[in-house]
CSV table of C-alpha atoms in Angstrom, one decimal:
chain,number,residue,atom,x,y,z
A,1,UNK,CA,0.0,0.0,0.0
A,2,UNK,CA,2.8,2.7,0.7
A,3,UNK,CA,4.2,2.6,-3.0
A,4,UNK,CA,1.1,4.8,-4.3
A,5,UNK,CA,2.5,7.3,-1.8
A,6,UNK,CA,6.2,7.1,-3.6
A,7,UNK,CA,5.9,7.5,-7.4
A,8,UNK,CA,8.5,9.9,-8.5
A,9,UNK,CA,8.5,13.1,-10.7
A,10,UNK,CA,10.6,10.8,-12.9
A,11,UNK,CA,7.3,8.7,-13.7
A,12,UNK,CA,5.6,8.5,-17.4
A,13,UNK,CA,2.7,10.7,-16.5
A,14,UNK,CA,0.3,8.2,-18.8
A,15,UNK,CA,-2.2,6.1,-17.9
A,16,UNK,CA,-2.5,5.2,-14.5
A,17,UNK,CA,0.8,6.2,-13.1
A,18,UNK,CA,0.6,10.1,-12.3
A,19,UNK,CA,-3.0,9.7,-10.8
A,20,UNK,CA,-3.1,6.3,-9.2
A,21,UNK,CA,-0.2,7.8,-7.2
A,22,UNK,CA,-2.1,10.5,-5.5
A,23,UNK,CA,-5.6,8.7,-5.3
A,24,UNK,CA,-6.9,8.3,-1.8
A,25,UNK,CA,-5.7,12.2,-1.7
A,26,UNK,CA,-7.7,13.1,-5.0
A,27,UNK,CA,-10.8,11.3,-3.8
A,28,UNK,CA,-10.6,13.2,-0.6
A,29,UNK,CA,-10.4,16.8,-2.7
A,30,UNK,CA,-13.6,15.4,-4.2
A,31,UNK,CA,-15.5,14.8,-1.4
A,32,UNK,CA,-14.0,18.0,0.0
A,33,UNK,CA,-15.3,20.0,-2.9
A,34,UNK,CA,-18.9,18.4,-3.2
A,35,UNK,CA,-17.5,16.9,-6.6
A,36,UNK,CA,-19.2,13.6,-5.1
A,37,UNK,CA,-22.9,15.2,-5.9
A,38,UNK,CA,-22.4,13.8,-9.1
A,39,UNK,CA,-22.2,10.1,-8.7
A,40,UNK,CA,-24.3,7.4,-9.0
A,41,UNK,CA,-24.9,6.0,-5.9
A,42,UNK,CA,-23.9,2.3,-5.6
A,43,UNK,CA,-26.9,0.6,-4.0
A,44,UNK,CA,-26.3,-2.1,-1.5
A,45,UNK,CA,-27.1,-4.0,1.4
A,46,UNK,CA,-24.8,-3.1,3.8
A,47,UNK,CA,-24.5,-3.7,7.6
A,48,UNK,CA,-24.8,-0.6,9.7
A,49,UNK,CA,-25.6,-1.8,13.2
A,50,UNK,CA,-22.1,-2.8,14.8
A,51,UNK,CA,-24.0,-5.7,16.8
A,52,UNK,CA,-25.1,-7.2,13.8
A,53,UNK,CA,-21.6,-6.5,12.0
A,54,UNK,CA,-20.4,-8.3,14.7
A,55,UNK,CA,-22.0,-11.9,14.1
A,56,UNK,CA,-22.0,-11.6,10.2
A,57,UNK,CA,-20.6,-14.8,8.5
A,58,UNK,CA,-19.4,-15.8,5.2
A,59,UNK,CA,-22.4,-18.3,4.2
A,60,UNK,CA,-21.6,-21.7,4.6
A,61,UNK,CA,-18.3,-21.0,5.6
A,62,UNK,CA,-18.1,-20.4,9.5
A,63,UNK,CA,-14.7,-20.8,10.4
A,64,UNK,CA,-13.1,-18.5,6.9
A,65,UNK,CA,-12.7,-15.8,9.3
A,66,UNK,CA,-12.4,-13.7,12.3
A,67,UNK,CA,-12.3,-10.1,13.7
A,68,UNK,CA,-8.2,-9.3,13.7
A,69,UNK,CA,-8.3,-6.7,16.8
A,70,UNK,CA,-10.2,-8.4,19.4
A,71,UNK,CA,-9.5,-10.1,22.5
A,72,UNK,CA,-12.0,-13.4,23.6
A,73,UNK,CA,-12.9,-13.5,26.5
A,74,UNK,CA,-13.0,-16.8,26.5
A,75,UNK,CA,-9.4,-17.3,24.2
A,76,UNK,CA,-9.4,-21.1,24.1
A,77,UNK,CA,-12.6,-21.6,22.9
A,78,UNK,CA,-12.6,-18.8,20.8
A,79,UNK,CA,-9.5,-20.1,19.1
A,80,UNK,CA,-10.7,-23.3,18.7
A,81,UNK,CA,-13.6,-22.6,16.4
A,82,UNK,CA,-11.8,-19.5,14.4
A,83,UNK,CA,-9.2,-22.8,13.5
A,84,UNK,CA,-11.1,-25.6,13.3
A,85,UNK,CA,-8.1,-27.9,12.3
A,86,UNK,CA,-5.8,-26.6,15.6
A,87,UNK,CA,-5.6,-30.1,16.5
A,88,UNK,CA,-3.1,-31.1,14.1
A,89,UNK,CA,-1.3,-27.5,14.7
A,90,UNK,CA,2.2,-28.4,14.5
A,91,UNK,CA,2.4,-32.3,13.5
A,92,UNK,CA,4.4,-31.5,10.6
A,93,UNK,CA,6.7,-29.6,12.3
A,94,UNK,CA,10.3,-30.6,12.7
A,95,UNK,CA,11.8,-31.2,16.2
A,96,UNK,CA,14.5,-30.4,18.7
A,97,UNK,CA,14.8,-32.6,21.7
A,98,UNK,CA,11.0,-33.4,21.4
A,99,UNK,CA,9.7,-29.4,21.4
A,100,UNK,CA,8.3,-28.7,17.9
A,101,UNK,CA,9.6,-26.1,16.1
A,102,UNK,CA,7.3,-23.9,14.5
A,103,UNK,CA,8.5,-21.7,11.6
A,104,UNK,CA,6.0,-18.2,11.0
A,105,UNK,CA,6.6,-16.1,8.1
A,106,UNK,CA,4.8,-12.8,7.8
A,107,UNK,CA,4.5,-10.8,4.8
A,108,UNK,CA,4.0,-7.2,5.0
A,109,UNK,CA,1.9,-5.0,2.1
A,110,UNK,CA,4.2,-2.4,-0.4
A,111,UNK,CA,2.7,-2.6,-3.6
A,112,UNK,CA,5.0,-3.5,-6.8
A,113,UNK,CA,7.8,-3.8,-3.6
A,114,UNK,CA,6.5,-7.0,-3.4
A,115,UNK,CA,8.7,-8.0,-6.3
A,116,UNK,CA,11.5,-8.1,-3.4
A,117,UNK,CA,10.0,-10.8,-0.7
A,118,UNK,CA,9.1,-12.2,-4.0
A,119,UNK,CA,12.6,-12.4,-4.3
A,120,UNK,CA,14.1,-12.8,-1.0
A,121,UNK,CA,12.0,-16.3,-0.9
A,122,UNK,CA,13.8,-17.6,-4.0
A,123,UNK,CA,16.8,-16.9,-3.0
A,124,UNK,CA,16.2,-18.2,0.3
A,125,UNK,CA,15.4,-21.1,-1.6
A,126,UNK,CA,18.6,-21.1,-3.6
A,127,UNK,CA,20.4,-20.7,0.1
A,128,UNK,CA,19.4,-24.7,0.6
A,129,UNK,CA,17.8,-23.8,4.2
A,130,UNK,CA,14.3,-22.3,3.6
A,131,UNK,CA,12.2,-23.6,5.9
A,132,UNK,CA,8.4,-24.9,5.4
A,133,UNK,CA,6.6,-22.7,7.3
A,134,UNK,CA,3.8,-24.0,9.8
A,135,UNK,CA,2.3,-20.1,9.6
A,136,UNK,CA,2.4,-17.9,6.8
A,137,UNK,CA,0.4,-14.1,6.8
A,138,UNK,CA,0.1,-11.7,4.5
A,139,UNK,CA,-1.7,-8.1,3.9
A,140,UNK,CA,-1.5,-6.7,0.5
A,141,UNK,CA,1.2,-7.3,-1.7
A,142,UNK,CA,2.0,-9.6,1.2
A,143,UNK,CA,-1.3,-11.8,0.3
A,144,UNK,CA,0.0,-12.0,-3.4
A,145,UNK,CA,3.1,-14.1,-2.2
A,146,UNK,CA,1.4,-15.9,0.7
A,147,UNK,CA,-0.2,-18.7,-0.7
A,148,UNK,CA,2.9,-19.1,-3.1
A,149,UNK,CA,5.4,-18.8,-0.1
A,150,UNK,CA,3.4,-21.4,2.1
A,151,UNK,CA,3.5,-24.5,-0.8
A,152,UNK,CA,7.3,-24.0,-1.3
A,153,UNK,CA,9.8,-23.5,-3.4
A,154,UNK,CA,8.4,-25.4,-6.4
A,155,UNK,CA,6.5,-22.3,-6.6
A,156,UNK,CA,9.0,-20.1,-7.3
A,157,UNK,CA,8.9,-20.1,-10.5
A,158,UNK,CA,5.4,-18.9,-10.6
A,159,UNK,CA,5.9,-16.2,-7.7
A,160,UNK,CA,9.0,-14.0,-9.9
A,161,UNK,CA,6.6,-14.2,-12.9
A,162,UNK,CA,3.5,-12.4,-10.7
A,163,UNK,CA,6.2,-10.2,-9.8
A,164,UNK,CA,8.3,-8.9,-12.5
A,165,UNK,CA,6.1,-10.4,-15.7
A,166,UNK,CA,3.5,-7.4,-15.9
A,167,UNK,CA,3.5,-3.7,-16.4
A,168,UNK,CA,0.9,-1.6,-15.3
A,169,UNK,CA,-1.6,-1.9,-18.4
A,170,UNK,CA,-1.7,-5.6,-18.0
A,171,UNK,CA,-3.1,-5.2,-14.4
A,172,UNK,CA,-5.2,-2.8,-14.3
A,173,UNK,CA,-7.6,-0.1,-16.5
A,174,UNK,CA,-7.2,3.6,-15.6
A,175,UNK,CA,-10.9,4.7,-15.0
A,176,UNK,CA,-9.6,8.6,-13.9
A,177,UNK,CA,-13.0,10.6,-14.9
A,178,UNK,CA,-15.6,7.7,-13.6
A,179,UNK,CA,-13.5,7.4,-10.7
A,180,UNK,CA,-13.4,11.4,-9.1
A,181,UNK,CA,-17.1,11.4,-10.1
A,182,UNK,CA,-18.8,8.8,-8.0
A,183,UNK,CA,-16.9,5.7,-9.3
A,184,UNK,CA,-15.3,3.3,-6.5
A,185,UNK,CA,-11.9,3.9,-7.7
A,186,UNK,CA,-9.6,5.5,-10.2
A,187,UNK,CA,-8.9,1.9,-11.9
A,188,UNK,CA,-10.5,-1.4,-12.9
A,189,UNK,CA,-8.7,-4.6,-11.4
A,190,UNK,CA,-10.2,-6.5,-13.7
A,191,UNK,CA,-7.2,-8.0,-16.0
A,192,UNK,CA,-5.5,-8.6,-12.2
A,193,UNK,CA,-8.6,-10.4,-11.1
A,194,UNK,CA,-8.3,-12.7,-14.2
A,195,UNK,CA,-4.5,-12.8,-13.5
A,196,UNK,CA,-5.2,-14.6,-10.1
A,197,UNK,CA,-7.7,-17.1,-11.9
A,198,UNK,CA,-5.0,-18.0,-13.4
A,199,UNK,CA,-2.4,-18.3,-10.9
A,200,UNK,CA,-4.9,-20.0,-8.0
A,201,UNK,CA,-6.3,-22.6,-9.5
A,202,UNK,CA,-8.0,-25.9,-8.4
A,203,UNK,CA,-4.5,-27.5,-7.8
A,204,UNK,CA,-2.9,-24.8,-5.3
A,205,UNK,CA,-6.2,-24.9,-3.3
A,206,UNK,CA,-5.9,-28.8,-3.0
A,207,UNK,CA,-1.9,-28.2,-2.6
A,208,UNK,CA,-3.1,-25.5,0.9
A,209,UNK,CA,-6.1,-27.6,1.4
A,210,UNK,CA,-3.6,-30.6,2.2
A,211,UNK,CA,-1.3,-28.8,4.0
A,212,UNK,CA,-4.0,-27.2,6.1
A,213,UNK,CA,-4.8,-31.2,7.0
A,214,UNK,CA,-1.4,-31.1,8.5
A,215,UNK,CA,-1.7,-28.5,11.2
A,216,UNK,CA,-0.1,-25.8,8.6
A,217,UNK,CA,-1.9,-22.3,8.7
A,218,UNK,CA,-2.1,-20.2,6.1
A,219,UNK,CA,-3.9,-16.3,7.1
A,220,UNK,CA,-4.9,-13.0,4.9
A,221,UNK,CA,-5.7,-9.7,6.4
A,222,UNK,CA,-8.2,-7.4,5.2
A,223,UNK,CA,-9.8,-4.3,6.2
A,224,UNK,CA,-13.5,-4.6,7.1
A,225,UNK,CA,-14.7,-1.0,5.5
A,226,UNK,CA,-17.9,-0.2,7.0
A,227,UNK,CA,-16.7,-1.8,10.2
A,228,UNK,CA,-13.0,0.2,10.2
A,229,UNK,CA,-11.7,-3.1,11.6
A,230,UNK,CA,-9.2,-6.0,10.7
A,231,UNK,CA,-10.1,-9.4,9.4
A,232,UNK,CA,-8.2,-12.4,9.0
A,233,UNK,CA,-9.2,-15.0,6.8
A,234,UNK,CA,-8.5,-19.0,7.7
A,235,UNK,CA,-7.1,-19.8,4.0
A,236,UNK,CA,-6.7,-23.1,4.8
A,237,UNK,CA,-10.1,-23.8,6.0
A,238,UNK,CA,-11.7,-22.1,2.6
A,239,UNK,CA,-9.4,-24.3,0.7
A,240,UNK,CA,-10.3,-27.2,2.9
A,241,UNK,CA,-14.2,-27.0,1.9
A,242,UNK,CA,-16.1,-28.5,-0.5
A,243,UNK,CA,-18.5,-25.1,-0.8
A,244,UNK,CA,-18.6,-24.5,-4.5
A,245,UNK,CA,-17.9,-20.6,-4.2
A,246,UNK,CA,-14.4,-21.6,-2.0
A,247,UNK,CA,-12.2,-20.9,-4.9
A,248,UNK,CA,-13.9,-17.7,-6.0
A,249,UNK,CA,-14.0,-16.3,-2.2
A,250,UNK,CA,-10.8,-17.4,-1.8
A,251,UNK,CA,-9.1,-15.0,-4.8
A,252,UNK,CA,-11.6,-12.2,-3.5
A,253,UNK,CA,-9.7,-12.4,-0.6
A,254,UNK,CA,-6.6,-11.9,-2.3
A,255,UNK,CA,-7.7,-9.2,-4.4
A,256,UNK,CA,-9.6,-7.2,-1.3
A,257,UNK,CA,-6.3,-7.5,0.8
A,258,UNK,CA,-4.3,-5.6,-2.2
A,259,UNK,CA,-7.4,-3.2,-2.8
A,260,UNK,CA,-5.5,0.4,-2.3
A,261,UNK,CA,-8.0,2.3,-1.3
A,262,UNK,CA,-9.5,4.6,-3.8
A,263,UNK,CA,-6.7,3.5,-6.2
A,264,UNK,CA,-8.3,0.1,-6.7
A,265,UNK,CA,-12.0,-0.7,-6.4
A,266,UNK,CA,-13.0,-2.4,-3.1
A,267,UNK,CA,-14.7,-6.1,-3.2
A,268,UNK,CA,-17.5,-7.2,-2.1
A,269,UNK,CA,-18.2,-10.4,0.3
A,270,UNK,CA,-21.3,-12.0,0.6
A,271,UNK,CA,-22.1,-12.7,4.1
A,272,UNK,CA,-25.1,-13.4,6.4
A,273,UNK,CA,-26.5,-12.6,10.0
A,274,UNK,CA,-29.8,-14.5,11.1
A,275,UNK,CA,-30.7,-15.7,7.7
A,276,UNK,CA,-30.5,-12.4,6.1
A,277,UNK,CA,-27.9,-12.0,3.7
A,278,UNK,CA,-25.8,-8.4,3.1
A,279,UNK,CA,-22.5,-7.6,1.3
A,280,UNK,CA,-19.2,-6.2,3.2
A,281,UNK,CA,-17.0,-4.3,1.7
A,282,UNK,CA,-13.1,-5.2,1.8
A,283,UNK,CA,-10.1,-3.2,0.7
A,284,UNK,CA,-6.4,-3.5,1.5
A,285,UNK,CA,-5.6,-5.1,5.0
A,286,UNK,CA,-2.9,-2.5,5.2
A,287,UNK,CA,-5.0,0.1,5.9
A,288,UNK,CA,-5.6,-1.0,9.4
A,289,UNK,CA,-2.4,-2.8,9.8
A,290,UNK,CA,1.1,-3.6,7.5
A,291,UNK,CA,2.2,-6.9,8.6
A,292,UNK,CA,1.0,-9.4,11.6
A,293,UNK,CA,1.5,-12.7,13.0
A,294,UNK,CA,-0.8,-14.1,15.7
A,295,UNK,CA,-4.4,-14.7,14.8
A,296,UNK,CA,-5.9,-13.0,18.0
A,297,UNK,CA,-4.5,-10.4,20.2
A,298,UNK,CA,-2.3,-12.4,22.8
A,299,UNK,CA,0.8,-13.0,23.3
A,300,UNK,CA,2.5,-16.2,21.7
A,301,UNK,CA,3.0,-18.0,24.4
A,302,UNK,CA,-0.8,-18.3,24.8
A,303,UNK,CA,-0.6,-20.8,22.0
A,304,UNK,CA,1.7,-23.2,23.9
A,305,UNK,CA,-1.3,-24.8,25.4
A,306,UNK,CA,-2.4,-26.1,21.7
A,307,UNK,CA,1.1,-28.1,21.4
A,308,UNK,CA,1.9,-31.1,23.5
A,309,UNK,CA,5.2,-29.3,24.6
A,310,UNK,CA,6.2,-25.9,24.6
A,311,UNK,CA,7.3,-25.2,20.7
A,312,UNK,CA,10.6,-23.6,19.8
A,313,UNK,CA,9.1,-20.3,17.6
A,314,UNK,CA,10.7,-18.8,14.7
A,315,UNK,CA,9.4,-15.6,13.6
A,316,UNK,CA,10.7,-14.4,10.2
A,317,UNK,CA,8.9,-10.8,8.6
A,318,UNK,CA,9.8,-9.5,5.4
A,319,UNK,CA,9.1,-5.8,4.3
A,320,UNK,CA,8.0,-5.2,1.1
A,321,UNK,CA,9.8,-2.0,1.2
A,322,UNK,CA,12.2,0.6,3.0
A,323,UNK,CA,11.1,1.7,6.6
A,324,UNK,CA,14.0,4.0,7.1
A,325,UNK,CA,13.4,7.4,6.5
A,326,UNK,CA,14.6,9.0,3.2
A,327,UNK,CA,15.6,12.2,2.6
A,328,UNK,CA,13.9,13.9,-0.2
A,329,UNK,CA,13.1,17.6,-1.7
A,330,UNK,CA,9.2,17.7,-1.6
A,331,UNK,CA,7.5,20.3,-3.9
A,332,UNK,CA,5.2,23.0,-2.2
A,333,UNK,CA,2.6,21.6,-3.6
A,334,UNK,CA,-0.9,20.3,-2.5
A,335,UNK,CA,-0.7,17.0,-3.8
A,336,UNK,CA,3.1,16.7,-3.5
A,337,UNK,CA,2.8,17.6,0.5
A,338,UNK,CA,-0.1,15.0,1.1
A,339,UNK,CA,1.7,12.0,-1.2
A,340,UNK,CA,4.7,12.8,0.7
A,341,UNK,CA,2.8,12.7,4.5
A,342,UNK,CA,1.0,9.4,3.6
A,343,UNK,CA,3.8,8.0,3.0
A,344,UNK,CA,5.4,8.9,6.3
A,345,UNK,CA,2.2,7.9,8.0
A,346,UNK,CA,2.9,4.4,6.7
A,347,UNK,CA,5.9,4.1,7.2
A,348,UNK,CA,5.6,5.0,11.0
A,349,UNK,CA,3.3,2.3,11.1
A,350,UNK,CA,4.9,-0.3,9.4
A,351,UNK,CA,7.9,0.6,11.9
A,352,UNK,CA,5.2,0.4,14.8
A,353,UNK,CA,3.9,-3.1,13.8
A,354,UNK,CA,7.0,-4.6,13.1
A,355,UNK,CA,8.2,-3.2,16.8
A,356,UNK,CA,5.0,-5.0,18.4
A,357,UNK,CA,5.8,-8.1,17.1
A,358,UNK,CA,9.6,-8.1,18.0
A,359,UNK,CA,8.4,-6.9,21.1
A,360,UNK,CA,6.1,-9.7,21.4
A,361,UNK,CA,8.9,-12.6,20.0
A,362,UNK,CA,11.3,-11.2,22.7
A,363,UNK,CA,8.8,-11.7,25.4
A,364,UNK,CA,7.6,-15.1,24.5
A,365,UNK,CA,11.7,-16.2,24.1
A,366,UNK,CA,11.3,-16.4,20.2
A,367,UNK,CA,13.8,-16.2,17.3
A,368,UNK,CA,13.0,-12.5,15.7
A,369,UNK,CA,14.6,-12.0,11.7
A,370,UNK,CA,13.5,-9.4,10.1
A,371,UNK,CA,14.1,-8.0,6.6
A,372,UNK,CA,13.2,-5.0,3.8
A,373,UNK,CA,14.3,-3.0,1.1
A,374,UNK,CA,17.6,-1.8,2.2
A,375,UNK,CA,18.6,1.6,2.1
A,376,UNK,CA,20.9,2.2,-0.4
A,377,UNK,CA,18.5,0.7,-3.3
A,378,UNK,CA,18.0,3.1,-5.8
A,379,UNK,CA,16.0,2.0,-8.6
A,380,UNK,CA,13.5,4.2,-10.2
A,381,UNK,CA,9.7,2.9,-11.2
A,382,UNK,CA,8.7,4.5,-14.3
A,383,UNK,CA,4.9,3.4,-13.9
A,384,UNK,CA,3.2,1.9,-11.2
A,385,UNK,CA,4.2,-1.6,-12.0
A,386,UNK,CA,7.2,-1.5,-14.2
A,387,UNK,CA,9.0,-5.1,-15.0
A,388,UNK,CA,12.4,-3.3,-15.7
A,389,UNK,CA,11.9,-1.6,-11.9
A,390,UNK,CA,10.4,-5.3,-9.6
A,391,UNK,CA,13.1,-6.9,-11.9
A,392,UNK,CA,15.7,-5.1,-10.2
A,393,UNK,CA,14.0,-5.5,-7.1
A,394,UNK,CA,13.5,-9.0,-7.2
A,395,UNK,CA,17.3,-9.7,-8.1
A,396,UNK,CA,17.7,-7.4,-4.4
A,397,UNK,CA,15.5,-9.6,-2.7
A,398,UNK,CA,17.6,-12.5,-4.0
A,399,UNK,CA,20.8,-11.3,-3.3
A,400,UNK,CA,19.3,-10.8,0.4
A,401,UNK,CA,17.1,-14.3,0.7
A,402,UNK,CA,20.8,-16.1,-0.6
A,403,UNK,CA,23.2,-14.2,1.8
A,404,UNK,CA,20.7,-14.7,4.5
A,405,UNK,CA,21.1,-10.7,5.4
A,406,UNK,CA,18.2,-10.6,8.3
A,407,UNK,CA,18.4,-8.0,11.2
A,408,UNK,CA,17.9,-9.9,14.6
A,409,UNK,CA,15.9,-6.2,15.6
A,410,UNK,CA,13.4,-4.0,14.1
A,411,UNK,CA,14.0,-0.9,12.5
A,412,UNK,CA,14.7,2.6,14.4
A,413,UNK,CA,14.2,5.8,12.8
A,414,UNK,CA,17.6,6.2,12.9
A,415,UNK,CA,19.3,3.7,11.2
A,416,UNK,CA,21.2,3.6,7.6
């Protein structure tokens, strides 16, 4: 999500680029300047009672998901039925002296940036010593690479091609007018929509389905819009059914996770609350959050309970961009000074969440690796995704992923 803050002055200013890079600013001037008086208004059935938001469920799908921010009271229970399978958590996990070791891997949201976890995990792979991970997340860009990440390297091949394959025009339709006058967004994701029908087919959801069946976890955050809360979505247990809409909720999902908000149009969900049925409307998990781990709020060591001894956690979180601050000349203009402020708004919070969950590692006696776009990278994007640009990127994130270069803390706002 924090590229569409970055684009340069370098940039083609065609198609997209220029606009898509200032679009949750540019919808905000509309609304601002009563521009929004002359839009169609989308019709829906949406849920505005916060009680009744609270109970809604995907339709034949119970356990698919779960609020992201709140705390059970009762926690065991309330685990136990967000993750149905928890009582094969951990059998495929490897072992030292007889405490399971349990390998998490978080992927964090950043746009095209994702080209460089994309990266990192190949060359990881290349290393020899890339885990399998019992618990992959991932918001935004992060959600692109998560189900690829959690079936292996065999799917590495597939992963650099989401990533460095496609330019802007292949992904996406500019829709610039529709868009500032009443549309849900200044582009159509449709080619990317029928990019992902592609790429998640009927054999990776068997491939995470059977993994699931092993106690392995796969979990994508969105953003719950009329509720301004988190969701996480149990990948695995989607997979796992036999509804016949699994596949297409599943790439929803996906595609509501990477949603940047007035960029890219939100998605609707189906869901239901006392036999009434409404719609939700998802966009980008990394509006409410850039990168998690746990499933609930609590501290890891909550979990232990679920294994039959105390597991050995390893917590591995890859940034799909820089978090260090970069110094930069910004214009004295309108749209210049907000691009440049969202931007520093995420990044504070990407620094923030990746601090909470060191913070949370340390305490629970976990191994902490953490890993983004370092510093001294200086490519250039001439669009918004631009193969010469996540090419370069993804070769970084190999070079990284094969010398095994992780930081053992998380980043400070003062470091190079």
């Amino acid at each position: 999500m924090s590229s569409i803050a970055r684009q340069t002055q370098a940039e083609a200013p065609t198609s997209l680029t220029r606009h898509a890079a200032h679009a949750c600013v540019l919808l905000w001037l509309v609304v601002v300047l009563g521009l929004g008086g002359c839009a169609s208004i989308d019709v829906r059935r949406g849920i505005d009672d916060a009680t009744l938001a609270e109970r809604a469920t995907v339709p034949g799908l119970p356990g698919a998901r779960f609020w992201g921010d709140e705390v059970p009271k009762d926690l065991m229970a309330e685990v136990r039925r967000r993750l149905p399978n928890l009582p094969q958590l951990g059998r495929s996990a490897n072992r030292v002296n007889g405490r399971p070791v349990i390998e998490m891997l978080a992927l964090s949201g950043g746009g095209r940036d994702g080209a460089f976890g994309a990266g990192l995990l190949a060359g990881w792979s290349a290393r020899g010593d890339r885990p399998e991970f019992e618990v992959v997340t991932g918001i935004s860009a992060g959600a692109i690479i998560a189900p690829f990440a959690f079936l292996g390297p065999n799917y590495d091949d597939e992963l650099k091609e989401v990533w460095t394959a496609y330019r802007t025009s292949q992904l996406v339709v500019a829709q610039i007018v529709p868009g500032l006058l009443g549309g849900s967004a200044l582009a159509d994701t449709a080619p990317l929509a029928q990019l992902m029908e592609r790429y998640i087919d009927r054999t990776m959801m068997r491939r995470i389905a059977r993994a699931y069946a092993r106690g392995r976890i796969l979990l994508i955050g969105t953003t719950n819009l009329d509720a301004q809360r988190p969701v996480v979505w149990n990948m695995g247990e989607i997979a796992a059914s036999r509804h016949p809409e699994a596949i297409d909720l599943f790439r929803k999902v996906i595609l509501a996770s990477a949603a940047i908000p007035g960029a890219f149009p939100p998605v609707k969900i189906p869901v239901e609350v006392d036999g009434r049925r409404y719609d939700e409307l998802h966009v980008d998990g990394g509006t409410t959050r850039e990168v998690f781990v746990s499933p609930v709020q609590v501290p890891f060591t909550f979990f232990d309970a679920l294994y039959d001894r105390p597991p050995i956690r390893r917590i591995y979180v890859i940034k799909n961009g820089k978090v260090t601050p970069e110094t930069n000349v910004v214009q004295a203009q309108t749209l210049s000074i907000a691009a440049r402020a969202i931007d520093t708004l995420l990044k504070s919070q990407s620094q923030g969440d990746v601090y909470r969950i060191w913070r949370e590692a340390l305490d629970a006696g976990a191994t902490f690796k953490f890993a983004a776009v370092p510093a001294d990278f200086n490519g250039v994007s001439n669009e918004f995704f631009d193969p010469p640009y996540q090419r370069a990127l993804f070769d970084e994130g190999f070079r990284v992923g094969r010398a095994a270069a992780w930081s053992d803390k998380p980043p400070t706002a003062h470091e190079n």
